[in-house]
GROMACS .gro file of C-alpha atoms in nm:
model
  502
    1GLY     CA    1   3.107  -2.007  -9.209
    2GLY     CA    2   3.196  -2.069  -8.844
    3ALA     CA    3   3.563  -2.102  -8.927
    4MET     CA    4   3.556  -1.776  -9.124
    5GLY     CA    5   3.382  -1.601  -8.833
    6ALA     CA    6   3.647  -1.721  -8.590
    7ARG     CA    7   3.926  -1.599  -8.819
    8ASP     CA    8   3.750  -1.262  -8.850
    9ILE     CA    9   3.726  -1.229  -8.473
   10MET     CA   10   4.094  -1.321  -8.432
   11SER     CA   11   4.193  -1.062  -8.693
   12ARG     CA   12   3.992  -0.792  -8.521
   13CYS     CA   13   4.154  -0.882  -8.184
   14ALA     CA   14   4.501  -0.866  -8.337
   15LEU     CA   15   4.431  -0.523  -8.487
   16ALA     CA   16   4.297  -0.399  -8.151
   17LEU     CA   17   4.609  -0.528  -7.972
   18ILE     CA   18   4.835  -0.351  -8.222
   19PHE     CA   19   4.636  -0.030  -8.173
   20VAL     CA   20   4.677  -0.052  -7.792
   21VAL     CA   21   5.054  -0.111  -7.821
   22VAL     CA   22   5.089   0.195  -8.047
   23LEU     CA   23   4.892   0.410  -7.803
   24VAL     CA   24   5.107   0.296  -7.508
   25ALA     CA   25   5.426   0.363  -7.702
   26ARG     CA   26   5.311   0.714  -7.795
   27ALA     CA   27   5.206   0.786  -7.437
   28THR     CA   28   5.545   0.672  -7.310
   29GLU     CA   29   5.718   0.889  -7.567
   30ALA     CA   30   5.510   1.190  -7.463
   31THR     CA   31   5.584   1.133  -7.094
   32HIS     CA   32   5.955   1.058  -7.131
   33PRO     CA   33   6.058   1.176  -7.476
   34VAL     CA   34   6.430   1.132  -7.412
   35ALA     CA   35   6.369   0.767  -7.328
   36SER     CA   36   6.191   0.691  -7.653
   37VAL     CA   37   6.468   0.751  -7.900
   38ALA     CA   38   6.842   0.728  -7.909
   39ALA     CA   39   7.003   1.018  -7.726
   40SER     CA   40   7.166   1.281  -7.943
   41ASP     CA   41   7.361   1.599  -7.880
   42ALA     CA   42   7.059   1.803  -7.986
   43GLU     CA   43   6.834   1.652  -7.719
   44PRO     CA   44   6.838   1.760  -7.354
   45ARG     CA   45   7.032   1.528  -7.126
   46SER     CA   46   6.836   1.385  -6.835
   47VAL     CA   47   6.820   1.110  -6.580
   48TRP     CA   48   6.595   0.915  -6.814
   49SER     CA   49   6.833   0.938  -7.109
   50ARG     CA   50   7.121   0.818  -6.896
   51ARG     CA   51   6.923   0.525  -6.754
   52LEU     CA   52   6.817   0.427  -7.105
   53ARG     CA   53   7.176   0.441  -7.226
   54MET     CA   54   7.294   0.232  -6.931
   55ALA     CA   55   7.021  -0.023  -6.996
   56ARG     CA   56   7.130  -0.052  -7.360
   57GLU     CA   57   7.491  -0.095  -7.255
   58GLY     CA   58   7.404  -0.353  -6.993
   59GLU     CA   59   7.504  -0.134  -6.698
   60PRO     CA   60   7.314  -0.127  -6.368
   61ALA     CA   61   7.046   0.140  -6.335
   62GLN     CA   62   7.204   0.286  -6.019
   63GLU     CA   63   7.579   0.329  -5.982
   64VAL     CA   64   7.561   0.288  -5.608
   65ASP     CA   65   7.929   0.225  -5.537
   66ASP     CA   66   8.094   0.401  -5.832
   67TYR     CA   67   8.212   0.722  -5.662
   68HIS     CA   68   8.552   0.819  -5.528
   69TYR     CA   69   8.550   1.135  -5.313
   70VAL     CA   70   8.877   1.329  -5.305
   71PHE     CA   71   8.996   1.663  -5.168
   72SER     CA   72   9.325   1.844  -5.119
   73ALA     CA   73   9.490   1.951  -4.793
   74ASP     CA   74   9.832   2.026  -4.650
   75CYS     CA   75   9.983   1.918  -4.319
   76LYS     CA   76   9.868   2.181  -4.073
   77PRO     CA   77   9.637   2.138  -3.771
   78TYR     CA   78   9.407   2.396  -3.927
   79MET     CA   79   9.353   2.168  -4.226
   80GLU     CA   80   9.345   1.856  -4.013
   81TRP     CA   81   9.020   1.923  -3.832
   82GLN     CA   82   8.859   2.019  -4.163
   83SER     CA   83   8.975   1.689  -4.314
   84VAL     CA   84   8.837   1.486  -4.025
   85ALA     CA   85   8.504   1.672  -4.023
   86LEU     CA   86   8.460   1.617  -4.398
   87TYR     CA   87   8.548   1.248  -4.370
   88TYR     CA   88   8.300   1.177  -4.093
   89SER     CA   89   8.029   1.377  -4.269
   90TRP     CA   90   8.084   1.149  -4.570
   91MET     CA   91   8.040   0.851  -4.342
   92ALA     CA   92   7.737   0.992  -4.159
   93ALA     CA   93   7.564   1.079  -4.487
   94GLY     CA   94   7.585   0.719  -4.600
   95ALA     CA   95   7.783   0.815  -4.911
   96PRO     CA   96   7.891   0.502  -5.098
   97GLY     CA   97   8.225   0.442  -5.267
   98GLN     CA   98   8.570   0.550  -5.154
   99PHE     CA   99   8.721   0.853  -4.984
  100THR     CA  100   9.077   0.986  -5.013
  101ARG     CA  101   9.251   1.296  -4.887
  102LEU     CA  102   9.533   1.421  -5.112
  103LEU     CA  103   9.786   1.541  -4.856
  104SER     CA  104  10.061   1.769  -4.986
  105CYS     CA  105  10.322   1.736  -4.714
  106ASP     CA  106  10.700   1.745  -4.677
  107GLU     CA  107  10.712   1.666  -4.304
  108PRO     CA  108  10.855   1.313  -4.269
  109ASN     CA  109  10.709   1.262  -3.921
  110TYR     CA  110  10.375   1.433  -3.957
  111PRO     CA  111  10.163   1.270  -3.683
  112TYR     CA  112   9.828   1.280  -3.862
  113VAL     CA  113   9.931   1.143  -4.199
  114ASN     CA  114   9.669   0.868  -4.166
  115SER     CA  115   9.400   1.051  -3.971
  116VAL     CA  116   9.171   0.976  -4.268
  117PRO     CA  117   9.233   0.763  -4.579
  118THR     CA  118   9.519   0.952  -4.743
  119HIS     CA  119   9.741   0.967  -5.049
  120VAL     CA  120  10.060   1.165  -4.977
  121THR     CA  121  10.195   1.394  -5.250
  122PRO     CA  122  10.485   1.639  -5.268
  123LEU     CA  123  10.437   1.991  -5.138
  124TYR     CA  124  10.388   2.224  -5.434
  125THR     CA  125  10.364   2.555  -5.247
  126ASN     CA  126  10.717   2.667  -5.333
  127ILE     CA  127  10.757   2.556  -5.694
  128ASP     CA  128  10.812   2.927  -5.768
  129PRO     CA  129  11.070   3.041  -5.508
  130LYS     CA  130  10.965   3.403  -5.555
  131ASP     CA  131  10.598   3.334  -5.491
  132PRO     CA  132  10.489   3.082  -5.226
  133TYR     CA  133  10.135   2.989  -5.330
  134SER     CA  134   9.962   2.711  -5.137
  135ALA     CA  135   9.685   2.678  -5.397
  136TYR     CA  136   9.936   2.500  -5.625
  137ASN     CA  137   9.877   2.201  -5.400
  138LEU     CA  138   9.526   2.140  -5.533
  139PRO     CA  139   9.604   2.080  -5.902
  140GLY     CA  140   9.947   1.940  -5.815
  141SER     CA  141   9.803   1.678  -5.582
  142MET     CA  142   9.528   1.589  -5.830
  143MET     CA  143   9.789   1.534  -6.098
  144HIS     CA  144  10.006   1.325  -5.863
  145TRP     CA  145   9.712   1.111  -5.755
  146THR     CA  146   9.594   1.042  -6.109
  147GLN     CA  147   9.948   0.946  -6.209
  148HIS     CA  148  10.010   0.717  -5.912
  149ASN     CA  149   9.666   0.582  -5.824
  150VAL     CA  150   9.410   0.489  -6.083
  151THR     CA  151   9.077   0.455  -5.907
  152ASP     CA  152   8.852   0.164  -5.996
  153ARG     CA  153   8.545   0.390  -5.969
  154LYS     CA  154   8.371   0.546  -6.267
  155TRP     CA  155   8.327   0.886  -6.104
  156VAL     CA  156   8.560   1.111  -5.907
  157ILE     CA  157   8.395   1.372  -5.684
  158LYS     CA  158   8.633   1.654  -5.597
  159LEU     CA  159   8.542   1.863  -5.293
  160ASP     CA  160   8.703   2.141  -5.091
  161ALA     CA  161   8.823   2.065  -4.739
  162ASP     CA  162   8.590   2.325  -4.586
  163MET     CA  163   8.274   2.139  -4.683
  164ILE     CA  164   8.029   1.911  -4.508
  165ILE     CA  165   7.846   1.638  -4.701
  166ARG     CA  166   7.475   1.626  -4.622
  167LYS     CA  167   7.370   1.375  -4.889
  168PRO     CA  168   7.559   1.151  -5.132
  169LEU     CA  169   7.628   1.320  -5.465
  170SER     CA  170   7.505   1.122  -5.764
  171VAL     CA  171   7.491   1.167  -6.140
  172LEU     CA  172   7.151   0.996  -6.125
  173ASP     CA  173   7.016   1.243  -5.874
  174GLY     CA  174   7.009   1.569  -6.065
  175LEU     CA  175   7.385   1.631  -6.084
  176GLU     CA  176   7.419   1.514  -6.440
  177ALA     CA  177   7.762   1.427  -6.575
  178GLU     CA  178   7.899   1.195  -6.837
  179GLU     CA  179   8.221   1.135  -7.024
  180GLY     CA  180   8.330   1.479  -7.147
  181LEU     CA  181   8.076   1.660  -6.926
  182VAL     CA  182   8.163   1.762  -6.568
  183ALA     CA  183   7.898   1.852  -6.310
  184ALA     CA  184   8.017   2.148  -6.106
  185GLY     CA  185   7.923   2.430  -5.872
  186ILE     CA  186   7.914   2.793  -5.980
  187TYR     CA  187   8.174   3.063  -5.909
  188GLY     CA  188   8.004   3.363  -6.062
  189TYR     CA  189   8.284   3.606  -5.979
  190LEU     CA  190   8.522   3.455  -6.236
  191SER     CA  191   8.471   3.748  -6.469
  192GLY     CA  192   8.783   3.663  -6.669
  193VAL     CA  193   8.586   3.385  -6.835
  194ASP     CA  194   8.396   3.630  -7.054
  195ASN     CA  195   8.619   3.938  -7.080
  196GLU     CA  196   8.958   4.018  -7.230
  197MET     CA  197   9.139   3.782  -6.991
  198ALA     CA  198   9.028   3.457  -7.155
  199PRO     CA  199   9.201   3.519  -7.492
  200MET     CA  200   9.526   3.582  -7.305
  201PHE     CA  201   9.541   3.212  -7.215
  202VAL     CA  202   9.326   3.000  -7.448
  203PRO     CA  203   9.257   2.998  -7.824
  204ALA     CA  204   8.937   3.151  -7.958
  205ASP     CA  205   8.784   2.812  -8.039
  206VAL     CA  206   8.822   2.704  -7.673
  207VAL     CA  207   8.656   3.012  -7.522
  208PRO     CA  208   8.298   2.880  -7.576
  209ARG     CA  209   8.380   2.587  -7.346
  210LEU     CA  210   8.478   2.810  -7.053
  211ALA     CA  211   8.245   2.818  -6.754
  212LYS     CA  212   8.240   3.001  -6.420
  213VAL     CA  213   8.267   2.689  -6.209
  214GLY     CA  214   8.447   2.562  -5.901
  215GLY     CA  215   8.418   2.431  -5.548
  216TRP     CA  216   8.296   2.080  -5.626
  217GLU     CA  217   8.301   1.873  -5.942
  218ILE     CA  218   8.197   1.525  -6.056
  219PHE     CA  219   8.434   1.385  -6.321
  220TRP     CA  220   8.423   1.077  -6.533
  221HIS     CA  221   8.750   0.934  -6.397
  222GLY     CA  222   8.923   0.930  -6.735
  223ASP     CA  223   8.842   1.298  -6.783
  224LEU     CA  224   9.019   1.390  -6.459
  225VAL     CA  225   9.326   1.191  -6.561
  226LYS     CA  226   9.332   1.388  -6.886
  227ALA     CA  227   9.260   1.728  -6.732
  228ALA     CA  228   9.475   1.726  -6.415
  229PRO     CA  229   9.812   1.808  -6.581
  230LEU     CA  230   9.651   2.094  -6.776
  231TRP     CA  231   9.482   2.220  -6.463
  232PHE     CA  232   9.823   2.241  -6.296
  233GLU     CA  233   9.992   2.394  -6.600
  234TYR     CA  234   9.735   2.669  -6.648
  235THR     CA  235   9.736   2.750  -6.277
  236LYS     CA  236  10.108   2.824  -6.312
  237ARG     CA  237  10.051   3.028  -6.627
  238VAL     CA  238   9.784   3.250  -6.473
  239ARG     CA  239   9.971   3.294  -6.146
  240GLN     CA  240  10.300   3.380  -6.317
  241ASP     CA  241  10.173   3.600  -6.602
  242PRO     CA  242  10.212   3.974  -6.520
  243ARG     CA  243   9.925   4.056  -6.757
  244ALA     CA  244   9.686   3.910  -6.497
  245TRP     CA  245   9.839   4.099  -6.205
  246TRP     CA  246   9.731   4.425  -6.045
  247PRO     CA  247   9.639   4.682  -6.173
  248PHE     CA  248   9.452   4.451  -6.414
  249LYS     CA  249   9.101   4.414  -6.271
  250GLY     CA  250   8.963   4.159  -6.514
  251THR     CA  251   9.011   3.857  -6.288
  252GLY     CA  252   8.731   3.954  -6.051
  253ASP     CA  253   8.967   3.914  -5.753
  254VAL     CA  254   8.887   4.211  -5.527
  255TYR     CA  255   9.191   4.150  -5.307
  256VAL     CA  256   9.465   4.223  -5.560
  257SER     CA  257   9.667   4.534  -5.481
  258ARG     CA  258  10.004   4.692  -5.538
  259ALA     CA  259  10.137   4.506  -5.233
  260SER     CA  260   9.976   4.175  -5.340
  261PRO     CA  261   9.945   4.194  -5.719
  262ARG     CA  262   9.890   3.828  -5.810
  263PRO     CA  263   9.530   3.704  -5.797
  264TRP     CA  264   9.468   3.445  -5.528
  265ILE     CA  265   9.207   3.285  -5.754
  266SER     CA  266   9.472   3.194  -6.015
  267GLU     CA  267   9.412   2.826  -5.938
  268MET     CA  268   9.042   2.865  -6.015
  269TYR     CA  269   9.127   3.003  -6.356
  270GLY     CA  270   9.382   2.727  -6.398
  271TYR     CA  271   9.096   2.480  -6.354
  272VAL     CA  272   8.862   2.661  -6.594
  273PHE     CA  273   9.125   2.704  -6.867
  274GLY     CA  274   9.286   2.363  -6.816
  275THR     CA  275   8.963   2.162  -6.834
  276ALA     CA  276   8.851   2.357  -7.140
  277MET     CA  277   9.184   2.282  -7.310
  278ALA     CA  278   9.125   1.915  -7.223
  279GLY     CA  279   8.800   1.934  -7.422
  280LEU     CA  280   8.566   1.915  -7.123
  281ARG     CA  281   8.232   2.094  -7.086
  282HIS     CA  282   8.045   2.170  -6.765
  283ASN     CA  283   7.695   2.119  -6.635
  284VAL     CA  284   7.668   2.410  -6.390
  285GLU     CA  285   7.458   2.326  -6.082
  286PRO     CA  286   7.430   2.644  -5.872
  287SER     CA  287   7.210   2.501  -5.598
  288ALA     CA  288   7.389   2.182  -5.500
  289GLN     CA  289   7.585   2.358  -5.227
  290LEU     CA  290   7.485   2.630  -4.985
  291TYR     CA  291   7.734   2.860  -4.818
  292ALA     CA  292   7.671   2.853  -4.446
  293GLY     CA  293   7.521   3.184  -4.344
  294MET     CA  294   7.343   3.239  -4.676
  295SER     CA  295   6.968   3.200  -4.724
  296PRO     CA  296   6.841   2.938  -4.971
  297TRP     CA  297   6.690   3.071  -5.293
  298ASP     CA  298   6.515   2.764  -5.436
  299GLN     CA  299   6.414   2.410  -5.343
  300ASP     CA  300   6.754   2.255  -5.418
  301SER     CA  301   6.948   2.510  -5.213
  302PHE     CA  302   6.690   2.459  -4.935
  303ASP     CA  303   6.804   2.095  -4.917
  304PRO     CA  304   7.163   2.110  -5.050
  305PHE     CA  305   7.404   1.824  -5.098
  306LEU     CA  306   7.690   2.025  -4.947
  307ILE     CA  307   7.746   2.294  -4.686
  308HIS     CA  308   8.045   2.517  -4.764
  309TYR     CA  309   8.182   2.719  -4.472
  310GLY     CA  310   8.438   2.936  -4.648
  311LEU     CA  311   8.283   3.268  -4.542
  312LYS     CA  312   8.218   3.446  -4.213
  313ILE     CA  313   7.884   3.344  -4.062
  314GLU     CA  314   7.668   3.590  -3.869
  315ILE     CA  315   7.340   3.518  -3.694
  316GLY     CA  316   7.239   3.813  -3.482
  317ASP     CA  317   7.522   3.876  -3.238
  318TRP     CA  318   7.670   3.528  -3.295
  319VAL     CA  319   7.966   3.521  -3.536
  320TRP     CA  320   8.194   3.239  -3.647
  321ASP     CA  321   8.461   3.210  -3.914
  322LYS     CA  322   8.681   2.908  -3.976
  323HIS     CA  323   8.984   3.136  -3.946
  324PHE     CA  324   8.891   3.195  -3.581
  325GLU     CA  325   9.026   2.844  -3.519
  326LEU     CA  326   9.375   2.971  -3.597
  327GLN     CA  327   9.362   3.181  -3.280
  328GLY     CA  328   9.481   3.047  -2.947
  329SER     CA  329   9.732   2.763  -2.922
  330ALA     CA  330   9.497   2.534  -2.729
  331HIS     CA  331   9.237   2.554  -3.006
  332LYS     CA  332   9.463   2.487  -3.303
  333ASP     CA  333   9.529   2.114  -3.269
  334LYS     CA  334   9.187   1.962  -3.217
  335LEU     CA  335   9.313   1.606  -3.270
  336ASN     CA  336   9.585   1.603  -3.004
  337CYS     CA  337   9.478   1.349  -2.745
  338GLU     CA  338   9.700   1.518  -2.487
  339LEU     CA  339   9.499   1.840  -2.511
  340PRO     CA  340   9.137   1.894  -2.412
  341TYR     CA  341   8.894   1.938  -2.696
  342TYR     CA  342   8.754   2.286  -2.737
  343PRO     CA  343   8.423   2.237  -2.925
  344PHE     CA  344   8.314   2.455  -3.211
  345PRO     CA  345   8.063   2.712  -3.082
  346MET     CA  346   7.698   2.627  -3.128
  347VAL     CA  347   7.434   2.875  -3.231
  348PRO     CA  348   7.284   3.016  -2.909
  349ARG     CA  349   6.938   2.896  -2.817
  350LYS     CA  350   6.794   3.246  -2.848
  351HIS     CA  351   6.853   3.232  -3.225
  352TRP     CA  352   6.693   2.892  -3.283
  353PRO     CA  353   6.387   2.891  -3.508
  354GLY     CA  354   6.083   2.819  -3.296
  355SER     CA  355   5.896   2.576  -3.518
  356HIS     CA  356   5.938   2.311  -3.784
  357HIS     CA  357   5.929   2.462  -4.135
  358GLY     CA  358   5.868   2.155  -4.348
  359ARG     CA  359   6.070   2.028  -4.639
  360THR     CA  360   5.958   2.270  -4.908
  361TYR     CA  361   6.122   2.598  -4.996
  362ASP     CA  362   5.922   2.910  -4.929
  363PRO     CA  363   6.065   3.264  -4.925
  364GLY     CA  364   5.900   3.319  -4.590
  365THR     CA  365   6.101   3.039  -4.429
  366ALA     CA  366   6.437   3.122  -4.589
  367GLU     CA  367   6.576   3.296  -4.281
  368ALA     CA  368   6.477   3.012  -4.050
  369ARG     CA  369   6.635   2.764  -4.290
  370ARG     CA  370   6.954   2.973  -4.298
  371VAL     CA  371   6.984   2.936  -3.921
  372GLU     CA  372   6.906   2.564  -3.934
  373ILE     CA  373   7.182   2.500  -4.188
  374VAL     CA  374   7.435   2.681  -3.967
  375MET     CA  375   7.318   2.477  -3.667
  376GLU     CA  376   7.362   2.163  -3.876
  377LEU     CA  377   7.712   2.270  -3.981
  378MET     CA  378   7.835   2.335  -3.628
  379MET     CA  379   7.688   2.005  -3.512
  380ALA     CA  380   7.860   1.820  -3.799
  381LEU     CA  381   8.197   1.975  -3.717
  382ASN     CA  382   8.170   1.872  -3.352
  383LYS     CA  383   8.042   1.525  -3.441
  384GLY     CA  384   8.334   1.466  -3.675
  385ILE     CA  385   8.602   1.564  -3.424
  386ARG     CA  386   8.427   1.380  -3.141
  387ALA     CA  387   8.408   1.065  -3.355
  388TRP     CA  388   8.780   1.085  -3.435
  389ARG     CA  389   8.874   1.141  -3.071
  390ARG     CA  390   8.652   0.853  -2.962
  391VAL     CA  391   8.831   0.616  -3.200
  392HIS     CA  392   9.186   0.743  -3.148
  393CYS     CA  393   9.185   0.894  -2.799
  394GLY     CA  394   8.933   0.662  -2.637
  395GLU     CA  395   8.716   0.952  -2.523
  396PRO     CA  396   8.350   0.879  -2.444
  397TRP     CA  397   8.079   1.013  -2.666
  398PRO     CA  398   7.936   1.325  -2.500
  399ALA     CA  399   7.590   1.296  -2.351
  400GLY     CA  400   7.332   1.483  -2.557
  401LEU     CA  401   7.540   1.489  -2.876
  402SER     CA  402   7.363   1.331  -3.171
  403SER     CA  403   7.533   1.021  -3.308
  404LYS     CA  404   7.310   1.006  -3.614
  405GLY     CA  405   7.497   0.827  -3.892
  406LEU     CA  406   7.792   0.744  -3.665
  407GLU     CA  407   7.626   0.496  -3.432
  408HIS     CA  408   7.890   0.234  -3.508
  409ILE     CA  409   8.150   0.471  -3.363
  410ALA     CA  410   7.953   0.638  -3.085
  411GLY     CA  411   7.817   0.307  -2.960
  412ASP     CA  412   7.481   0.393  -2.808
  413VAL     CA  413   7.215   0.547  -3.026
  414VAL     CA  414   7.107   0.879  -2.880
  415ASP     CA  415   6.783   1.071  -2.903
  416ASP     CA  416   6.847   1.340  -3.166
  417HIS     CA  417   6.540   1.548  -3.091
  418ALA     CA  418   6.465   1.528  -2.719
  419GLU     CA  419   6.548   1.895  -2.672
  420HIS     CA  420   6.296   2.012  -2.927
  421ARG     CA  421   6.024   1.770  -2.826
  422ALA     CA  422   6.061   1.891  -2.467
  423LYS     CA  423   6.006   2.247  -2.591
  424GLY     CA  424   5.678   2.138  -2.748
  425ASP     CA  425   5.761   2.329  -3.066
  426GLY     CA  426   5.581   2.100  -3.305
  427HIS     CA  427   5.857   1.847  -3.379
  428GLU     CA  428   5.729   1.492  -3.386
  429PHE     CA  429   6.007   1.241  -3.433
  430GLN     CA  430   6.023   0.878  -3.329
  431ARG     CA  431   6.235   0.835  -3.018
  432ARG     CA  432   6.555   0.637  -3.066
  433ALA     CA  433   6.632   0.363  -2.814
  434LEU     CA  434   6.915   0.451  -2.577
  435LEU     CA  435   7.050   0.100  -2.595
  436PRO     CA  436   7.371  -0.036  -2.747
  437ARG     CA  437   7.322  -0.264  -3.041
  438GLU     CA  438   7.535  -0.542  -3.181
  439LYS     CA  439   7.775  -0.409  -3.445
  440SER     CA  440   7.758  -0.560  -3.792
  441GLN     CA  441   8.057  -0.724  -3.956
  442ALA     CA  442   8.088  -0.427  -4.193
  443GLU     CA  443   8.100  -0.188  -3.899
  444LEU     CA  444   8.368  -0.390  -3.725
  445GLN     CA  445   8.574  -0.396  -4.044
  446HIS     CA  446   8.550  -0.018  -4.072
  447ILE     CA  447   8.657   0.039  -3.711
  448GLN     CA  448   8.949  -0.202  -3.754
  449HIS     CA  449   9.054  -0.023  -4.073
  450VAL     CA  450   9.056   0.317  -3.900
  451GLN     CA  451   9.256   0.183  -3.606
  452ARG     CA  452   9.511   0.012  -3.831
  453ALA     CA  453   9.549   0.309  -4.064
  454THR     CA  454   9.630   0.552  -3.786
  455THR     CA  455   9.915   0.336  -3.653
  456ALA     CA  456  10.107   0.362  -3.981
  457LYS     CA  457  10.400   0.606  -4.000
  458VAL     CA  458  10.523   0.806  -4.297
  459GLY     CA  459  10.762   0.589  -4.494
  460GLU     CA  460  10.640   0.264  -4.342
  461ALA     CA  461  10.431   0.013  -4.530
  462LYS     CA  462  10.059   0.066  -4.504
  463VAL     CA  463   9.826  -0.218  -4.417
  464LEU     CA  464   9.767  -0.262  -4.786
  465GLY     CA  465  10.049  -0.496  -4.878
  466GLU     CA  466  10.408  -0.388  -4.922
  467VAL     CA  467  10.345  -0.058  -5.097
  468LYS     CA  468  10.453   0.274  -4.945
  469VAL     CA  469  10.274   0.593  -4.858
  470GLY     CA  470  10.251   0.804  -5.173
  471GLU     CA  471  10.240   0.492  -5.388
  472ALA     CA  472   9.958   0.298  -5.229
  473ARG     CA  473   9.606   0.279  -5.350
  474PRO     CA  474   9.402   0.435  -5.068
  475ALA     CA  475   9.249   0.186  -4.830
  476ARG     CA  476   8.895   0.087  -4.913
  477VAL     CA  477   8.659   0.231  -4.656
  478VAL     CA  478   8.317   0.087  -4.597
  479GLY     CA  479   8.055   0.360  -4.644
  480GLY     CA  480   7.694   0.380  -4.548
  481ARG     CA  481   7.479   0.508  -4.264
  482ARG     CA  482   7.520   0.169  -4.100
  483ALA     CA  483   7.864   0.124  -4.258
  484GLY     CA  484   7.712  -0.130  -4.489
  485GLY     CA  485   7.590   0.085  -4.775
  486GLY     CA  486   7.245   0.213  -4.848
  487PHE     CA  487   7.197   0.488  -5.106
  488LYS     CA  488   7.020   0.811  -5.018
  489GLY     CA  489   7.012   1.108  -5.251
  490ARG     CA  490   6.826   1.418  -5.355
  491ASN     CA  491   6.503   1.229  -5.418
  492VAL     CA  492   6.506   1.089  -5.065
  493ARG     CA  493   6.392   1.395  -4.873
  494GLU     CA  494   6.208   1.241  -4.582
  495GLY     CA  495   6.371   1.354  -4.261
  496MET     CA  496   6.665   1.513  -4.442
  497ALA     CA  497   6.550   1.849  -4.572
  498ASN     CA  498   6.482   2.002  -4.234
  499THR     CA  499   6.646   1.783  -3.975
  500TRP     CA  500   6.726   1.920  -3.632
  501LEU     CA  501   7.050   1.782  -3.499
  502TRP     CA  502   7.075   1.929  -3.151
   0.00000   0.00000   0.00000
């Protein structure tokens, strides 16, 4: 009888344990439904589904170092300061992975060929002698890079030169992408995607894959290799097809005219049509970047990954446009060590918001946040050029200029917020010590890489073996806020969403 009682108790315990396991499984499924079953095309994609898939495939849960940032530029001083500012914003943001400028240049002695990690490509501006079009350089350089340098990273992040990186972009941080699916920003004015223009260039079965995207993209690296030649080809087709010229208004380009009939945005359509022909789809993320001068409209645009400064910025009587930097010979070449540096203008104190507005979007704080983002942009531009001139010209770091994220270059760590604390406007930040610190080995390696890279000449062997410029794999650059790594993304908002930098 005792033995039967013990067996009965054990049976009851086993049934209770099974019941608890079932309840836990159902609760997990209800909380994270995409993590409970195999992902399918019918189910919504999410961070959880991707992490589950990576776990099944034996991949790490966070692809910390799997990103290669690239952008296109040509060899002009106007593009040079943008390249340097973008590079140092990548470094200051602690973005992991690699960084490469795709430089379309036909000047054999261009002095800044190695101002940042660079892959040199031919100049594609004049492939049509009747129509010089510098935008050919973007798809042309992407095609050249994919054909001559195969990155060892899983993801390629393509940016525009006139951007500043605030936070590392990540497919695990809301910007979902996968093989066959590209994360991208929105270009809503590409009206040719859904009017009579699209059938002029792509078959009917491809039209559903078209999307009004551009500016930044995150590609699975194999997708970019496949799409780059089509991107270039369709850019040429749109640019050279009279059906898309003025007086046709279906492109959405408001600047076409009898005198200038070809749409400047031909390259953007080349991207949209070319990637669709390559079989790619897009995950459109409208709030990942914020145009400087615009007010945020939701939480993500309140704390964007990128600042894009392609438009004129106006704050009261203060106005700045990147094209202003083309005016005045002394201002053009901001990297020339023989010339004094003319800083980018800061937002006047009278326009500064008077109090801290938190890290959460609210329509009532949108205007203050708009001003803060512009202040952050102008600070980032000056920090980038100052960092470059400190490394290459030996200039001291200016007193009062924040070195946040670039301490290994600036040397001393400065107080980022003394000005605002002195005003008593509600900012409470921990004071940074104004003392030099010992540089880590990773920091020293980065500084040595920058110094070596800038001594190389066009046509000479890089410090990467015996390969030549245009053929070399770009030098590996140590990323990270302390030049040693450290991943920060959209979910890490503390101190990032509303940071004062001056």
